[in-house]
Coordinates of C-alpha atoms and ligand atoms in Angstrom, one line a residue:
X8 CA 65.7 81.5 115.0
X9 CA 69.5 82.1 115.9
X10 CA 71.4 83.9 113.6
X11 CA 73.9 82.3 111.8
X12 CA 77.0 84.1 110.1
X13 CA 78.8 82.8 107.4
X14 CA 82.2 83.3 107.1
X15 CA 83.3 82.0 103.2
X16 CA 87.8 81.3 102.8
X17 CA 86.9 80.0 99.2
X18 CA 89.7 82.6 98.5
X19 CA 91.9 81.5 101.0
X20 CA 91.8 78.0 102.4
X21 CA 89.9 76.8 99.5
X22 CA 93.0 78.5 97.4
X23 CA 95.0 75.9 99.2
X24 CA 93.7 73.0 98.2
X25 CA 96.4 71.4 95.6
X26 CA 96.4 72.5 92.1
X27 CA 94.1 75.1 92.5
X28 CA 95.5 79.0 91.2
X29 CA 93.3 81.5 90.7
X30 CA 94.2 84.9 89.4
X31 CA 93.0 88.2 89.7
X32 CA 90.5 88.9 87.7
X33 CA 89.0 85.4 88.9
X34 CA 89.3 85.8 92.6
X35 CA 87.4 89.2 92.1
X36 CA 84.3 87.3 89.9
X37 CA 84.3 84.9 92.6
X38 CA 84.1 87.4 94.9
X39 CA 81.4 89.4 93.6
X40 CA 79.4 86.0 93.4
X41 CA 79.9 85.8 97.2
X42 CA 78.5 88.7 97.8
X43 CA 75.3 88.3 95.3
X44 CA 75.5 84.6 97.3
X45 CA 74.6 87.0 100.8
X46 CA 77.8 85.7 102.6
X47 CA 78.2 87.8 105.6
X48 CA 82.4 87.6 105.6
X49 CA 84.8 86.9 102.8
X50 CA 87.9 85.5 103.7
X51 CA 90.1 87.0 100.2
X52 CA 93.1 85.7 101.2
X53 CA 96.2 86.0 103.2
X54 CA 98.0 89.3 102.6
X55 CA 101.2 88.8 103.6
X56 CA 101.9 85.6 101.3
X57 CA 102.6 87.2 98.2
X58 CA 102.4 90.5 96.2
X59 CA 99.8 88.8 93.8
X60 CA 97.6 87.7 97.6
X61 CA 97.8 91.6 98.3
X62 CA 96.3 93.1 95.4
X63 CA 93.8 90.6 95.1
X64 CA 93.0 91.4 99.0
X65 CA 92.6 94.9 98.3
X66 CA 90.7 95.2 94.9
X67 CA 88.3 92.6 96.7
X68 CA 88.3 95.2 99.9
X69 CA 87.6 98.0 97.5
X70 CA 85.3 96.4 95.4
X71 CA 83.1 94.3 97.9
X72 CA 80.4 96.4 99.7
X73 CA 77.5 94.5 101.3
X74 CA 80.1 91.8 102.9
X75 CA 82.8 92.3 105.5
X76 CA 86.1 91.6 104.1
X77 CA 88.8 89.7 106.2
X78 CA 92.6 88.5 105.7
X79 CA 94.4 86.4 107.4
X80 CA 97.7 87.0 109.4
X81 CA 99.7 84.7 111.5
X82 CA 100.2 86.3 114.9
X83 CA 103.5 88.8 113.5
X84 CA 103.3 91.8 113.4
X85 CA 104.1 92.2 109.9
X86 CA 101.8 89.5 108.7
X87 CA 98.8 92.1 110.7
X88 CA 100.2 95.3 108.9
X89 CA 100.1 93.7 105.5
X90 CA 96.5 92.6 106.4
X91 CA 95.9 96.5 107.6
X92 CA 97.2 98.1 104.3
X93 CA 95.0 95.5 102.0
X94 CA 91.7 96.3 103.7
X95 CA 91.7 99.3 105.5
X96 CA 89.7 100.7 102.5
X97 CA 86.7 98.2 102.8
X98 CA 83.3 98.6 104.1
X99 CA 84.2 96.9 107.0
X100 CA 87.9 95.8 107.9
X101 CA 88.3 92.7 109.9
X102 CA 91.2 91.0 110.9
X103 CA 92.0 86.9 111.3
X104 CA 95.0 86.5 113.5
X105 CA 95.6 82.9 114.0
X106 CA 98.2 80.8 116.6
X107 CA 98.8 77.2 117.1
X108 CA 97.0 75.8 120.2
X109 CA 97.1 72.3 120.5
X110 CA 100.1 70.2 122.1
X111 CA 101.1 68.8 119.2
X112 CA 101.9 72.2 117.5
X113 CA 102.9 74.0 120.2
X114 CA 106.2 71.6 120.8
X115 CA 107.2 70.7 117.0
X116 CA 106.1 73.7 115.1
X117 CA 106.0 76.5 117.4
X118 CA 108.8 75.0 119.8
X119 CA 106.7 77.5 122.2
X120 CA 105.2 77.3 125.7
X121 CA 101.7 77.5 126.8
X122 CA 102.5 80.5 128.3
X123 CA 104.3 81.7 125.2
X124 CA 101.1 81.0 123.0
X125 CA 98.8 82.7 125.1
X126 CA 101.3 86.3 125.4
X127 CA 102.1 86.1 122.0
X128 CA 98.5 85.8 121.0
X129 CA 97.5 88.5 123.6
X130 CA 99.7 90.8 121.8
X131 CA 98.9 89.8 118.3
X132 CA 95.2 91.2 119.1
X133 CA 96.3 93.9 121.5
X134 CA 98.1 95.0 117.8
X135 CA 95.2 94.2 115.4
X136 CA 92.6 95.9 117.3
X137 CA 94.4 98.9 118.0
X138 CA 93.8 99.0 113.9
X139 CA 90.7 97.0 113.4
X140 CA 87.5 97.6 114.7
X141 CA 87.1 93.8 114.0
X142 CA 89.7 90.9 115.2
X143 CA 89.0 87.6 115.1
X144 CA 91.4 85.0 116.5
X145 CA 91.8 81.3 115.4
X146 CA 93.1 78.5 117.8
X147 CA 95.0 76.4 115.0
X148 CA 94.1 72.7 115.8
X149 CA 91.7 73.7 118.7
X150 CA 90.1 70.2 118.7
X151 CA 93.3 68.5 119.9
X152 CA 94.1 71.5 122.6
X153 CA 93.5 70.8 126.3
X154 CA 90.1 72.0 127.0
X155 CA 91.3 73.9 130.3
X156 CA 94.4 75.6 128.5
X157 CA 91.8 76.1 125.4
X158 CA 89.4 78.0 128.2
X159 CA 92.2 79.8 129.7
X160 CA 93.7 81.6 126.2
X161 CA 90.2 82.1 124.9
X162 CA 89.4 84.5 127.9
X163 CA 92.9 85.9 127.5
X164 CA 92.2 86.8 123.6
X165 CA 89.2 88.1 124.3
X166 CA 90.5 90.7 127.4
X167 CA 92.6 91.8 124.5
X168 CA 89.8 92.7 122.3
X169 CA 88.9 89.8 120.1
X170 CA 85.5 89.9 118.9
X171 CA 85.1 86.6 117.1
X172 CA 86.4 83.4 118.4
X173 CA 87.3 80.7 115.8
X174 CA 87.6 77.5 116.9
X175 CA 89.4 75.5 113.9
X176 CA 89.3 71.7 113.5
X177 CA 92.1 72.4 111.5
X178 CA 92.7 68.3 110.8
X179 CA 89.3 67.2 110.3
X180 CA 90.0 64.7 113.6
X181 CA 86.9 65.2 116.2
X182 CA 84.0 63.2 116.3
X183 CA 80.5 65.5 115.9
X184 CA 79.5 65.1 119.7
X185 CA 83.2 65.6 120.9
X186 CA 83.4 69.1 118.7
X187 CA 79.8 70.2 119.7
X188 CA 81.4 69.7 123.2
X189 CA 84.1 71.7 122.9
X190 CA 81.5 75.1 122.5
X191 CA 79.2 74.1 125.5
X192 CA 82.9 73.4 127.7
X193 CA 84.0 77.2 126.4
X194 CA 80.4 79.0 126.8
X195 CA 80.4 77.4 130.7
X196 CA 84.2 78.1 131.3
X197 CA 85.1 81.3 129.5
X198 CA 83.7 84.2 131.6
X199 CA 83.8 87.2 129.1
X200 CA 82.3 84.5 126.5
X201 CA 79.0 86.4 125.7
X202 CA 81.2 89.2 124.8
X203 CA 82.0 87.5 121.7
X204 CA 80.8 84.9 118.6
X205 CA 81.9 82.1 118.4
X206 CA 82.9 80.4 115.2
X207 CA 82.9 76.9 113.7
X208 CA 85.5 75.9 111.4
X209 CA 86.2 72.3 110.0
X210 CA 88.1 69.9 108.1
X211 CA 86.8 66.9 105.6
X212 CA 89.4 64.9 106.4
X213 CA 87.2 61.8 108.3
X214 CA 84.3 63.3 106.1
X215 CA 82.6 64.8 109.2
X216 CA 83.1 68.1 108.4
X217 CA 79.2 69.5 107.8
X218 CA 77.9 67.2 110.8
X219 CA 80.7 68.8 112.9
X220 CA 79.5 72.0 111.6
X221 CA 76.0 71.3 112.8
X222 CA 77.3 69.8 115.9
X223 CA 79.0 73.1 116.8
X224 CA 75.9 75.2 115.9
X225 CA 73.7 72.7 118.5
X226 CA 76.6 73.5 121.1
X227 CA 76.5 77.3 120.9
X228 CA 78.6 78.9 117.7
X229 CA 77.2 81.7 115.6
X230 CA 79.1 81.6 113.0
X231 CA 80.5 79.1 110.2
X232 CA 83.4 79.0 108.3
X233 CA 83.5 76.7 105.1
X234 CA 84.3 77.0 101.1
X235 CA 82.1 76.2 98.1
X236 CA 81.7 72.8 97.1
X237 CA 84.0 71.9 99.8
X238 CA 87.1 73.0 98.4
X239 CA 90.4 73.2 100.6
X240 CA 93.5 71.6 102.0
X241 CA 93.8 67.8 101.9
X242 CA 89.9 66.6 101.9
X243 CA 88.6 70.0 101.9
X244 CA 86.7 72.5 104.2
X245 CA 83.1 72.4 105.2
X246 CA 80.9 72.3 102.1
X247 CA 79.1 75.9 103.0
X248 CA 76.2 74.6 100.8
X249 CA 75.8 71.7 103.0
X250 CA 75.3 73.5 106.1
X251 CA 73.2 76.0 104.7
X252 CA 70.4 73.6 103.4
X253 CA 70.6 71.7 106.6
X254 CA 69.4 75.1 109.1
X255 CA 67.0 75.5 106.1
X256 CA 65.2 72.2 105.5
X257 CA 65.6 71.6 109.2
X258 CA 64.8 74.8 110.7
X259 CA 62.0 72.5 112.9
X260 CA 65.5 71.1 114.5
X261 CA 68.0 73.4 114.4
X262 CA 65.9 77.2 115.3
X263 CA 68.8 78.2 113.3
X264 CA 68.8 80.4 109.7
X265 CA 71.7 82.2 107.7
X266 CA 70.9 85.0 105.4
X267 CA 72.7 83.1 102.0
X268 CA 70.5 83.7 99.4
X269 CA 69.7 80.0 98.8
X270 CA 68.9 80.2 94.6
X271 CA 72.3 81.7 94.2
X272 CA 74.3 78.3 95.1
X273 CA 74.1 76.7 92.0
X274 CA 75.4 79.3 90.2
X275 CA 78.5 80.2 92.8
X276 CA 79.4 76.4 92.8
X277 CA 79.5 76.5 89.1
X278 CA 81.3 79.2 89.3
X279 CA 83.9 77.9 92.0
X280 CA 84.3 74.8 89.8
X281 CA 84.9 76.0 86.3
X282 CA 87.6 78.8 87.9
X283 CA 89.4 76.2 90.0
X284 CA 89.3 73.4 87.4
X285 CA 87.7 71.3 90.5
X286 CA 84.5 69.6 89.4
X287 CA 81.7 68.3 91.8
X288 CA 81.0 64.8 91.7
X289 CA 77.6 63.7 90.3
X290 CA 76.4 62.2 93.9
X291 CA 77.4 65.6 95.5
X292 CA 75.0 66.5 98.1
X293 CA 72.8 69.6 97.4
X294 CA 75.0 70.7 93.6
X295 CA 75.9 67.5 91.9
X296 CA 74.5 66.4 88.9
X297 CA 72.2 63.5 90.2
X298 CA 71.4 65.5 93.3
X299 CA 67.9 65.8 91.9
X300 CA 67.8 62.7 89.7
X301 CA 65.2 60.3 90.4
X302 CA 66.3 56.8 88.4
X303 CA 64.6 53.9 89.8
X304 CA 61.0 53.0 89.1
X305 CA 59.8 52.7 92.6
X306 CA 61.3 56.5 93.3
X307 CA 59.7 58.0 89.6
X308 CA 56.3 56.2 90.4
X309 CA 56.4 58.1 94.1
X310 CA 57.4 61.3 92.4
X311 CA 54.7 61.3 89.7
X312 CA 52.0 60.6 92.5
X313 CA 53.7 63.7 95.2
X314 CA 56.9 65.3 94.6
X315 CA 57.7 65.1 98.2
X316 CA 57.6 61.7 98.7
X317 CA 61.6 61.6 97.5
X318 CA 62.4 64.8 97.5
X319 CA 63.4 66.9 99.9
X320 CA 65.1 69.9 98.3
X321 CA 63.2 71.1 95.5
X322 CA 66.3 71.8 92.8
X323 CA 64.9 75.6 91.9
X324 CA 65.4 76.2 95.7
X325 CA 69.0 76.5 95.2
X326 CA 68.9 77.9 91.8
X327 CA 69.0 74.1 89.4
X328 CA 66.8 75.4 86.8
X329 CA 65.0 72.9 84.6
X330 CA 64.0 75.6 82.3
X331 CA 67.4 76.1 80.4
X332 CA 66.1 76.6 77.0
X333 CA 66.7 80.5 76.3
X334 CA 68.3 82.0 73.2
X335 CA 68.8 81.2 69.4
X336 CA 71.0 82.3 66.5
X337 CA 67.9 84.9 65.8
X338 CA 67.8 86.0 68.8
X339 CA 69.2 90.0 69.0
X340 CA 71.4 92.2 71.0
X341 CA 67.9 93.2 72.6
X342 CA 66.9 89.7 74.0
X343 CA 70.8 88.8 75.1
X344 CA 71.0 91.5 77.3
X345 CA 68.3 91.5 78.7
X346 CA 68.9 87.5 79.6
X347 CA 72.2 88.9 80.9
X348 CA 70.2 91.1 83.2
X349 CA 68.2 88.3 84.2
X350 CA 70.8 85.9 85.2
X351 CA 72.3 88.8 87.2
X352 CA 75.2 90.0 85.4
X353 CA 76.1 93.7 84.7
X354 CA 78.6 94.0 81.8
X355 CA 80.1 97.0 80.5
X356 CA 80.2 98.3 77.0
X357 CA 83.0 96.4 75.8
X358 CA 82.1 93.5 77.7
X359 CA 78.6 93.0 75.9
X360 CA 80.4 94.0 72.3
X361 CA 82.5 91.1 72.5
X362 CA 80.2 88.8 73.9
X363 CA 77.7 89.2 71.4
X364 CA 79.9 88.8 68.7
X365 CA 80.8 85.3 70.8
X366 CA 77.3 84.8 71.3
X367 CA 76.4 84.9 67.5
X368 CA 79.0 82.7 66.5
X369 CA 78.1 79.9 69.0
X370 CA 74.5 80.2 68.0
X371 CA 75.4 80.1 64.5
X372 CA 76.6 76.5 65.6
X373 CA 74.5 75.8 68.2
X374 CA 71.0 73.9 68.1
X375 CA 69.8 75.4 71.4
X376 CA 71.4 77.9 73.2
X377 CA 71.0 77.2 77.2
X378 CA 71.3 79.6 80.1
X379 CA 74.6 77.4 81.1
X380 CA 76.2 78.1 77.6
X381 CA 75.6 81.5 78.3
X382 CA 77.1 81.8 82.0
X383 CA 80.1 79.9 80.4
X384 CA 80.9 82.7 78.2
X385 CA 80.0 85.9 80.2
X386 CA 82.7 84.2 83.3
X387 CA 85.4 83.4 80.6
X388 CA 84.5 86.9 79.7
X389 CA 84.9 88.6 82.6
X390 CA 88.0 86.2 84.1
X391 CA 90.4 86.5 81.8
X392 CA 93.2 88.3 81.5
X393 CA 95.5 90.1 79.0
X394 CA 97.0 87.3 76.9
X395 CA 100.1 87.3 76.0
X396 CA 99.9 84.8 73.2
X397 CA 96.9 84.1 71.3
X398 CA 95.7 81.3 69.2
X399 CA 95.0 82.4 65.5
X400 CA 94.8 79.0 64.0
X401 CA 94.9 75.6 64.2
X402 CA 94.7 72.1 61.9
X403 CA 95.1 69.0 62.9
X404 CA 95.0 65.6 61.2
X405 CA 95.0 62.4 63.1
X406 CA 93.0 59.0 62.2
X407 CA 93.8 55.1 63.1
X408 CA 97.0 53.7 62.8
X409 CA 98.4 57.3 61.8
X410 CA 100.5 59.7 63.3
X411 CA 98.9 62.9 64.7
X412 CA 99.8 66.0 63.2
X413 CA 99.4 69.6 64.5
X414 CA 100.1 73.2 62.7
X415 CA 99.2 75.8 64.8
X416 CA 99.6 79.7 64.0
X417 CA 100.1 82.0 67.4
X418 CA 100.0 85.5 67.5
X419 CA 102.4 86.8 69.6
X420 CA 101.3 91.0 71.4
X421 CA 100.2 92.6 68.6
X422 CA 102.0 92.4 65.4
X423 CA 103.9 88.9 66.0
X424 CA 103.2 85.6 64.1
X425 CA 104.2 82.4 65.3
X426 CA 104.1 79.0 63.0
X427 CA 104.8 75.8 64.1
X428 CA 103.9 72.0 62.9
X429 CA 104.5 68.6 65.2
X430 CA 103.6 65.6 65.5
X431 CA 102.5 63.4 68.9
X432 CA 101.1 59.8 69.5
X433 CA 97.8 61.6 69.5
X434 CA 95.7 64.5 68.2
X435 CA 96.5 66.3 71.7
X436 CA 99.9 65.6 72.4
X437 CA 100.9 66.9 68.8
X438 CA 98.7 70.2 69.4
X439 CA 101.3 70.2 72.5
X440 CA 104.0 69.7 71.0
X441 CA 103.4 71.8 68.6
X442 CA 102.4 74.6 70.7
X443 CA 105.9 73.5 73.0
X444 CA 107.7 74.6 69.6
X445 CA 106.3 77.8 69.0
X446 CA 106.7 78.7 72.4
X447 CA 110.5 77.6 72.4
X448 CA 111.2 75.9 75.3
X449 CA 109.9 73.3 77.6
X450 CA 106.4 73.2 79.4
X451 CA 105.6 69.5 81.0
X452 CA 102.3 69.0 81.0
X453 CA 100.8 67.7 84.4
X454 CA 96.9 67.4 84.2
X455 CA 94.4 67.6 81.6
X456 CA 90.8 67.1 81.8
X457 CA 87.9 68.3 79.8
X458 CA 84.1 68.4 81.0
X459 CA 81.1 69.7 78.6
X460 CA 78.8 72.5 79.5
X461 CA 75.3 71.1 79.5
X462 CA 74.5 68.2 77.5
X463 CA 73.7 67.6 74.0
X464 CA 76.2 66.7 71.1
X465 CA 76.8 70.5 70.3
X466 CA 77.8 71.6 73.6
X467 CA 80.8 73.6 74.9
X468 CA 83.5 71.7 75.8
X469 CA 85.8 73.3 79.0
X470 CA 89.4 72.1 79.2
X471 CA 91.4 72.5 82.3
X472 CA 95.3 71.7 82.1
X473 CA 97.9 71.6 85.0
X474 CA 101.4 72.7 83.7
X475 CA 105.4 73.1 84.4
X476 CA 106.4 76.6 82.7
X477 CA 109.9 78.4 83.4
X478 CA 109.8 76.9 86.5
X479 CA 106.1 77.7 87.9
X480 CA 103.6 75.5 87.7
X481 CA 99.9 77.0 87.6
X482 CA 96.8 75.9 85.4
X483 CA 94.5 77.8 82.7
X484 CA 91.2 76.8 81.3
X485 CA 89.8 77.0 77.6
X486 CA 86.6 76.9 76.8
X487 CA 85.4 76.2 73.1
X488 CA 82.8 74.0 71.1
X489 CA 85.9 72.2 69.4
X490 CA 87.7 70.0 72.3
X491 CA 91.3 70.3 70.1
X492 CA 90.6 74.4 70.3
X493 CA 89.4 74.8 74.2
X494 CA 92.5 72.6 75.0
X495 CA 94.8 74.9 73.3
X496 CA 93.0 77.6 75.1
X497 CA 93.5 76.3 78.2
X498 CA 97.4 75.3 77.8
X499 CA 97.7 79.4 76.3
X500 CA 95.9 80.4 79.0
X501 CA 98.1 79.0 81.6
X502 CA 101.0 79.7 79.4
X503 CA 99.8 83.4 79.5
X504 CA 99.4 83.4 83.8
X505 CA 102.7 82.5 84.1
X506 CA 104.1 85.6 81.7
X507 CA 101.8 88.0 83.2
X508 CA 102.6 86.7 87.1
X509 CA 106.5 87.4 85.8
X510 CA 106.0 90.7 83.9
X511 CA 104.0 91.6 87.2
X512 CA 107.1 90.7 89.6
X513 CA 109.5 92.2 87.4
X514 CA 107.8 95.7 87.6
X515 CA 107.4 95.3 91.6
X516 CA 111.5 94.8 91.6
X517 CA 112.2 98.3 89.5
X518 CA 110.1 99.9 91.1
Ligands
LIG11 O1 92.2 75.0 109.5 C1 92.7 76.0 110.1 O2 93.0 75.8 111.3 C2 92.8 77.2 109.5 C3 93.2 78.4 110.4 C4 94.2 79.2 109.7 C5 92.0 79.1 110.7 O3 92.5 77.4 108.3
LIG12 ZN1 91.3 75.7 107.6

């Protein structure tokens, strides 16, 4: 069995996937999911892009110890240094230096020569690996570069110390066979190539990316790059998942393995989804909802008689528990924690005092209390961050044929109250409105959607709105058993991103 590493950009390229803004404290859960999940790298994010991408980088650095923690940098020096100084204090620094390759890039975005690509990138990892011990360097749009040049700038990078060989197709355009082509032309062209891993990393865009992935592993790379769930620029990245399952259920094809810890993937794309506000569509190979649903008579009749007649995957495999009934309003501080402990969470002190006061007063209203209930509230827990503005109150009337009318109280830091009444078309809009008013100015509201945790009349509803504030737009999540109260949540909680993001910026001006 080959070895298979798997290199997760969640954090990064998955970050880039429109509308999704994650902050601190939620990059880091994410993170430590990653690692529980027995990824081998963790891309955090790309250092040089922002103050906020640089603190994240390095608490995740710090923080992250049975992972290798990378960054990416575009081949500048600067870019490389930020990179350094983020995560020169983790387990094991790596660096991702990445250049444009293909023709395409080379004459309208680069305006640079072959020749030009291939010094520049020389002495991008000449720099990084004077710093690193690990660089690995990215051919941006490798599946449209001339295979010769491609050959040529590969043994180049790796004469100036590059270690792992990423071979991006960065638009999602080749065809499985073509990309799977592309490693076996490099391993019998490239003469330093055993010196070095090769990586796979692709693009949803013709939904090829996890055949492409496979395709590459067939032709010779060792490591994958991919997101959760898919998430990433335009169609997505690889759906890590997805490529996982395959080398597992088909190890009798591919003599392949990676070390993921398979019943962790259910959880981590729950996670992913509730902190990016991206859900996973019921028919979702591997993690969606029907993914283990037998529905038609023919498929329940095979199933009663052997289980393996339609099913593949068995759902505990990757961590879809059927068993979901846990905890009641009796239940004590005893029996919580130790369910905490079970579903793999340490909390500290505080963190349990508040979420068993939260846990008793969902019980209290709760039939049956279900391990997803419970996930819900420890990651809204432990993602989110001081708030600026708080809900203390709200009422609202609205019926058929009647005007919607909101009056919501807000508590402003610590001693401030705020009281505002509106009214709006419908139950939501004048909660907006009304929350626009205490606020006192505008905030344009660009996406709302609500999804329930777990099923059953009583269950938790999370909100996820998209909105303009003070001239940044970003997104927050509320989670509640009332739908009017998680959607205030959710537009206070983006409302309170956008203050701390400013407070944060103002303090790194003065000083
Ligand atoms: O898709 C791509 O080419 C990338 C590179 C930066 C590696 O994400
Ligand atoms: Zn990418």
């Amino acid at each position: 069995m080959r070895k298979i590493n798997i290199f997760e950009t969640t954090l990064r390229d998955g970050e880039q996937s429109a509308g999704v803004n994650l902050n601190f404290s939620e990059k880091l859960e994410i993170a430590y999911q990653l690692e529980r999940l027995g990824v081998d790298i963790i891309e955090a994010g790309f250092p040089a892009a922002s103050k906020g991408d640089f603190n994240s980088v390095q608490e995740i650095a710090r923080k992250i110890k049975n992972s290798s923690v990378t960054g990416l940098a575009r081949a500048v020096k600067g870019d490389i240094d930020a990179a350094w100084d983020s995560l020169k204090m983790g387990a094991e620094p790596r660096l991702h230096t990445f250049i444009a390759t293909s023709p395409i890039h080379r004459e309208y975005k680069l305006k640079m020569t072959k020749q030009q690509v291939i010094e520049k990138s020389v002495e991008m990892v000449k720099y990084g690996a004077a710093r690193f011990p690990i660089v690995q360097w990215s051919a941006e749009d490798a599946s449209r570069t001339e295979l010769d040049y491609l050959a040529e700038i590969v043994e180049a990078v790796i004469q100036a110390g590059a270690k792992v060989i990423n071979i991006p197709d960065t638009v999602g355009y080749a065809a499985p066979i073509e990309y799977g082509n592309i490693f076996r032309y490099l391993r019998e062209h490239v003469p330093s190539i055993d010196k070095v891993s090769l990586s796979a990393h692709c693009h949803d865009d013709l939904g090829m990316a996890t055949a492409n992935s496979l395709a590459a592993i067939e032709g010779g790379a060792t490591q994958v790059e991919g997101t959760i769930n898919g998430i990433g620029e335009r169609a997505g990245n690889v759906a890590l998942e997805e490529v996982a399952m395959a080398l597992y259920i088909r190890k009798d094809f591919y003599h392949a393995k990676t070390d993921l810890v398979l019943n962790e993937i259910k959880r981590t794309s729950d996670l992913v989804s509730r902190l990016t506000g991206m859900q996973v569509p019921a028919n979702k190979a591997i993690i969606g909802a029907n993914a283990y649903a037998h529905e038609s008579g023919i498929h329940q009749d095979g199933m009663l008689k052997e289980k393996t007649t339609y099913e593949i995957i068995s759902p505990e495999l990757v961590g879809v528990s059927s068993n979901s009934l846990v905890l009641g309003k009796h239940s004590g501080r005893h029996a919580f924690k130790e369910r905490l402990q079970e579903l793999n969470f340490s909390v500290s002190d505080e963190e349990m005092n508040s979420l068993f006061v939260q846990f008793k007063e969902l019980a209290d209203n709760k039939k049956t209390m279900t391990d997803e209930d419970i996930v819900a509230l420890v990651l809204e827990e432990k993602a989110t961050d001081i708030s600026f503005y708080d809900l203390a109150s709200l009422q609202i009337s609205h019926g058929t044929h009647q005007t919607a009318t909101a009056t919501v109280t807000l508590k402003k830091g610590d001693n401030e109250e705020i009281q505002e009444a509106a009214t709006g078309a419908g139950s939501v809009e004048a909660l907006y409105n009304t929350l626009e008013r205490c606020l006192g100015c505008e905030v344009n509201l660009q996406d709302y959607r609500i999804q329930s945790i777990g099923g059953g009349m009583d269950a938790l509803a999370q909100v996820f709105v998209k909105i303009d504030f003070d001239g940044v737009e970003t997104s927050g999540r509320g989670l509640d058993q009332d739908v009017l109260e998680a959607s205030a949540k959710a537009y206070l909680n983006a409302v309170n991103r956008v203050i701390i993001m400013k407070e944060l910026e103002e303090k790194a001006v003065l000083q």
